[in-house]
PDB file of C-alpha atoms in Angstrom:
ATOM      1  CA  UNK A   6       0.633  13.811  -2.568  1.00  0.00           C
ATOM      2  CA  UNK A   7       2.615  10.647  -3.223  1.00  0.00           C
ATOM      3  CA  UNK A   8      -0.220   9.564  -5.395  1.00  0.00           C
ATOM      4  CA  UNK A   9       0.250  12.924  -7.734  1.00  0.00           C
ATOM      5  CA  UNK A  10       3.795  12.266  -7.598  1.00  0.00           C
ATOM      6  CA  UNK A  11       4.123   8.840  -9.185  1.00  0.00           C
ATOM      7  CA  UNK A  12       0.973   8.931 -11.718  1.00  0.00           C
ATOM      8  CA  UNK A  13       0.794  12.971 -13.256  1.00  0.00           C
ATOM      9  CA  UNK A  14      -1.522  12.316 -16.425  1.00  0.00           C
ATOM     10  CA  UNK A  15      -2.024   8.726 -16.608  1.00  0.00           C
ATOM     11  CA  UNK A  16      -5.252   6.439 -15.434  1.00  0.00           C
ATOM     12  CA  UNK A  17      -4.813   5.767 -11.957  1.00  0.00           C
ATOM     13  CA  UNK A  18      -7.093   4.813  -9.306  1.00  0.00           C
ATOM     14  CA  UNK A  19      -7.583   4.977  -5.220  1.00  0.00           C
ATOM     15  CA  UNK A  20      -9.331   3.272  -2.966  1.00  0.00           C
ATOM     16  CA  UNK A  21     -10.172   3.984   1.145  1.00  0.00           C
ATOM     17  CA  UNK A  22     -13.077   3.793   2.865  1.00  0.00           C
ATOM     18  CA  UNK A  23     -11.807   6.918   5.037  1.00  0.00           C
ATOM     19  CA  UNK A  24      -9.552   9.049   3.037  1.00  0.00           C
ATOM     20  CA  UNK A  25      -7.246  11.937   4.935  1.00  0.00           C
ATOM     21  CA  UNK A  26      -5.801  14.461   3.146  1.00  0.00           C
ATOM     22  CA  UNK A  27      -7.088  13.304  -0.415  1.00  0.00           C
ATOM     23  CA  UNK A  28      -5.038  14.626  -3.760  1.00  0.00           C
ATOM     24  CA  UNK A  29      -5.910  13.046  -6.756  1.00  0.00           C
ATOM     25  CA  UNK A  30      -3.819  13.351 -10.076  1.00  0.00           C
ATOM     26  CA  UNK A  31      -5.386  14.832 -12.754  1.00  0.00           C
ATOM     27  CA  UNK A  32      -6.127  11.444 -14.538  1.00  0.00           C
ATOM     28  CA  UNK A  33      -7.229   9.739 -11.165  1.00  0.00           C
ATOM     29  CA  UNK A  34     -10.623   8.214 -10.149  1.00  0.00           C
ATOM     30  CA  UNK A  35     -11.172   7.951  -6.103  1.00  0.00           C
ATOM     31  CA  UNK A  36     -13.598   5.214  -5.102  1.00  0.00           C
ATOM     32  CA  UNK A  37     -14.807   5.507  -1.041  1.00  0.00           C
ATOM     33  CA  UNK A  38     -14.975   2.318  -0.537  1.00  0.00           C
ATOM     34  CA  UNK A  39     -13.386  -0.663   1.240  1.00  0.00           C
ATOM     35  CA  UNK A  40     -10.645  -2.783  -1.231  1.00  0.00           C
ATOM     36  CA  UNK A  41     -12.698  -5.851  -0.956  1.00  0.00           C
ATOM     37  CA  UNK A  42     -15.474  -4.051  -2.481  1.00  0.00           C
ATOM     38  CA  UNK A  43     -13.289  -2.240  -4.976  1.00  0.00           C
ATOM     39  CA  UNK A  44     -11.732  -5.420  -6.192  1.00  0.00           C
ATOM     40  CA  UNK A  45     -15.270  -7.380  -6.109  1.00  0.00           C
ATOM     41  CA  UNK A  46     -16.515  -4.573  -8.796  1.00  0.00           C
ATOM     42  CA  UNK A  47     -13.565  -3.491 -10.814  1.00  0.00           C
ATOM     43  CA  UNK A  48     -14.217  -3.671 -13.964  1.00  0.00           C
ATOM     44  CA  UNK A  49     -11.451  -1.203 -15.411  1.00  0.00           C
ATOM     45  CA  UNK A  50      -8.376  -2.259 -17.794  1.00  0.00           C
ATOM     46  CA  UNK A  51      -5.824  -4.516 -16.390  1.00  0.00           C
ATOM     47  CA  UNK A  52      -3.279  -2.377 -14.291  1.00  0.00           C
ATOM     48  CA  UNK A  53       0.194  -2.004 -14.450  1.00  0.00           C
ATOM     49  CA  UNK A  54       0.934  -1.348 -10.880  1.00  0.00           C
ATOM     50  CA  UNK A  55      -0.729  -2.205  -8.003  1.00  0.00           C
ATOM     51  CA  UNK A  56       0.312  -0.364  -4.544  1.00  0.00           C
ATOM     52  CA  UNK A  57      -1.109  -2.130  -1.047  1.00  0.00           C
ATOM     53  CA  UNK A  58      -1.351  -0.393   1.761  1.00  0.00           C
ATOM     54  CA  UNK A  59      -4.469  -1.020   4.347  1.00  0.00           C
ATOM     55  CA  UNK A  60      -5.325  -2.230   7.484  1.00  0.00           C
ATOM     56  CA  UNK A  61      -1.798  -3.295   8.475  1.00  0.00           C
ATOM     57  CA  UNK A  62      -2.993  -6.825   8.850  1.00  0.00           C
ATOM     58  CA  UNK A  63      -1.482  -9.591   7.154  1.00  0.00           C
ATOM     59  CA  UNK A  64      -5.465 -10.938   6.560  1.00  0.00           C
ATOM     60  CA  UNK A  65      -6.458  -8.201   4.701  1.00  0.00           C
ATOM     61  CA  UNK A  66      -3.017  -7.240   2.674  1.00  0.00           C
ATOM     62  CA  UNK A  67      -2.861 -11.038   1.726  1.00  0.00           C
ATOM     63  CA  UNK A  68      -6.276 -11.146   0.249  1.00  0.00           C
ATOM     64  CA  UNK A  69      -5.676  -7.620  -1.427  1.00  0.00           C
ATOM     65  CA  UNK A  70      -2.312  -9.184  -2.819  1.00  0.00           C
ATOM     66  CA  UNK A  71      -4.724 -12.431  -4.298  1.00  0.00           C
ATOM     67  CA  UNK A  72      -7.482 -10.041  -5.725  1.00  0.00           C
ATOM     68  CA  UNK A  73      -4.586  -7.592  -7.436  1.00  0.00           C
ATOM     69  CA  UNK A  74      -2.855 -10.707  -8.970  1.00  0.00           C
ATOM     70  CA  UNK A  75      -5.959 -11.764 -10.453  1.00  0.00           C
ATOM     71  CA  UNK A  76      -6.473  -8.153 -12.505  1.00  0.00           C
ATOM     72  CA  UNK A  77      -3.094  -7.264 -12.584  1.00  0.00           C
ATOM     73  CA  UNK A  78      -1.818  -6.931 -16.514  1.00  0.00           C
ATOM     74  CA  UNK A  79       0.567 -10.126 -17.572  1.00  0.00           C
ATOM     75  CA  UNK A  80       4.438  -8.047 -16.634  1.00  0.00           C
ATOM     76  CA  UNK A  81       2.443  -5.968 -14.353  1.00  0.00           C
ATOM     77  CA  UNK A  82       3.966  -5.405 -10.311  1.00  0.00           C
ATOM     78  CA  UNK A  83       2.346  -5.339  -7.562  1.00  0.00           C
ATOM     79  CA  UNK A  84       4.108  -3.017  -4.453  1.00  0.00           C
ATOM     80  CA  UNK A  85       3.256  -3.813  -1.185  1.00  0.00           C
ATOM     81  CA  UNK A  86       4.282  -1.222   2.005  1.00  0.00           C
ATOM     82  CA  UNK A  87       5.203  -2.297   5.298  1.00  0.00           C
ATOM     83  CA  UNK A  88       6.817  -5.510   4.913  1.00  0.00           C
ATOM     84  CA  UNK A  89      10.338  -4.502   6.830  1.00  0.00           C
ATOM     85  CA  UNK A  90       9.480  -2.594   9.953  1.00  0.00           C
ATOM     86  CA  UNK A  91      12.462  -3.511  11.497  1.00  0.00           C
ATOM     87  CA  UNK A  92      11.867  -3.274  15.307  1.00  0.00           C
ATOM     88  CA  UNK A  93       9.216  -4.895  17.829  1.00  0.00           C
ATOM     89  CA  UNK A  94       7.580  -2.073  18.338  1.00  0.00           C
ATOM     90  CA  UNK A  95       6.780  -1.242  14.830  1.00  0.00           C
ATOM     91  CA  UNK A  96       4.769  -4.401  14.271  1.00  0.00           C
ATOM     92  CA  UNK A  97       1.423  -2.847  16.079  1.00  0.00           C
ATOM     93  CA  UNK A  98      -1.490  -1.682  14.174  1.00  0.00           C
ATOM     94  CA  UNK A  99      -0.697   1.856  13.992  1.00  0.00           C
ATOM     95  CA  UNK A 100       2.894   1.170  11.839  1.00  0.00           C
ATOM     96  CA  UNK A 101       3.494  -1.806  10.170  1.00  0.00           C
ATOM     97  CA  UNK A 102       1.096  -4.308  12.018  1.00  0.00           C
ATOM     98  CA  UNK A 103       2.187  -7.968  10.635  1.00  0.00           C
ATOM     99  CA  UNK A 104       2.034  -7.511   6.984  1.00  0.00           C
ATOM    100  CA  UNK A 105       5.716  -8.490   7.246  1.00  0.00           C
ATOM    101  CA  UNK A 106       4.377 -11.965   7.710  1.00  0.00           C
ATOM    102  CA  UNK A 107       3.038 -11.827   3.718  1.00  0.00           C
ATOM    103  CA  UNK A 108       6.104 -10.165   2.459  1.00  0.00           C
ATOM    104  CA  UNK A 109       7.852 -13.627   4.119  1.00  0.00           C
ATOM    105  CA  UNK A 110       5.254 -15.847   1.981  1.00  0.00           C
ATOM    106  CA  UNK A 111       5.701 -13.864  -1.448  1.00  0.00           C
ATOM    107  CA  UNK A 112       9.502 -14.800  -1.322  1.00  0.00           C
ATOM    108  CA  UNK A 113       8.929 -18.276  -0.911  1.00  0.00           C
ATOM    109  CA  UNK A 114       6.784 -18.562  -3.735  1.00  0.00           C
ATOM    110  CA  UNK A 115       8.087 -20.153  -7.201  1.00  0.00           C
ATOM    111  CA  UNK A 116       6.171 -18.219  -9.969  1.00  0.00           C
ATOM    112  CA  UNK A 117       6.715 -14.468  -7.996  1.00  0.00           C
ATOM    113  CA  UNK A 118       9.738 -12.000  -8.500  1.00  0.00           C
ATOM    114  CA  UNK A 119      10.193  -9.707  -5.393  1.00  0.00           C
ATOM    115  CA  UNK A 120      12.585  -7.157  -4.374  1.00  0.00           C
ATOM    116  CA  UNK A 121      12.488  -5.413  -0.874  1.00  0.00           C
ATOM    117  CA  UNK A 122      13.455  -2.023   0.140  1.00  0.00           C
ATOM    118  CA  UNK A 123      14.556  -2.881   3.664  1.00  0.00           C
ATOM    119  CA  UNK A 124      14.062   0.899   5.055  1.00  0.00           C
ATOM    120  CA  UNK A 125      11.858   0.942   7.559  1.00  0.00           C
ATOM    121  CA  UNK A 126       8.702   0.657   6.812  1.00  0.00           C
ATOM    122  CA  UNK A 127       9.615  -0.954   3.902  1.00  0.00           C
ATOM    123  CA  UNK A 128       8.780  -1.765   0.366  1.00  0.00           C
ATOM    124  CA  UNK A 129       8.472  -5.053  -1.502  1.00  0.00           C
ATOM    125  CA  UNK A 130       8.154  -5.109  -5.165  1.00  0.00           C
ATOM    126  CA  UNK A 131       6.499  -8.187  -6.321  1.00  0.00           C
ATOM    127  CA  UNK A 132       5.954  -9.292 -10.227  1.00  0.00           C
ATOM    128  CA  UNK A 133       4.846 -12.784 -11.762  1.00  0.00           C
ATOM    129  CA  UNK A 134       7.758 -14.769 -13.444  1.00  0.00           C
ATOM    130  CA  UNK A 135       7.614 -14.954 -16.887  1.00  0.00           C
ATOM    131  CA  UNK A 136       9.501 -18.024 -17.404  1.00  0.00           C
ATOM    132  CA  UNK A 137       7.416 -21.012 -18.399  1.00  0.00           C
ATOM    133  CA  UNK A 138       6.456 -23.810 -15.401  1.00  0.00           C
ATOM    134  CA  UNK A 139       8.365 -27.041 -15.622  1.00  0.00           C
ATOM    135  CA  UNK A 140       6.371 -29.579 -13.515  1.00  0.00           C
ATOM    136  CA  UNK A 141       9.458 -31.892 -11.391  1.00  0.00           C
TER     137      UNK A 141
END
């Protein structure tokens, strides 16, 4: 439903190997696959957005977050859930696992934007600077 919600009538696409509940917007292609593979053979348009949200590992949302930067369109954001979940107990596999651990990494990098909504489970927005790289 979320999905419908925030892309009615534009090109949008999902990916999960095991989807629940599955609505698709009217301009939406669903691929049943794993993101790895997704990523290793999209061959689409650049996106605009990127939203992460697998496995709850920090492994597998870091290397989604490295092949979504490298297709992402130049301005483009990538979102990445579960990066604030704000107790202990919500850093097991079945809520937020350690994908906190990334959001930590993508704040300490130079050429990345983010901006975190701290509600649990939380959201980090994430977009490449646009500013030019001085070397020091």
């Amino acid at each position: 439903r979320c999905w419908c919600a925030v892309a009615p009538g534009i090109e949008s696409h999902g990916v999960d190997p095991a989807p629940v509940n599955l609505s698709i917007p009217a301009k939406g292609q669903f691929w049943r696959k794993t993101s790895d593979r997704f990523f290793a053979t999209y061959d689409g348009a650049p996106p605009d957005v990127v939203f992460i949200d697998g496995e709850h590992t920090y492994e597998q949302a870091d290397r989604d977050f490295e092949n979504a930067a490298r297709i992402l369109k130049p301005g483009g954001v990538i979102v990445l859930h579960d990066v604030a979940p704000q107790e202990e107990r919500y850093t097991t596999p079945q809520f937020c696992g350690d994908v906190w651990r990334l959001g930590n990494k993508l704040r300490s990098y130079p050429f990345w934007r983010t901006f975190t909504f701290e509600r649990f489970p939380g959201v980090m927005l994430v977009q490449r600077s646009t500013f030019p790289h001085v070397p020091t």
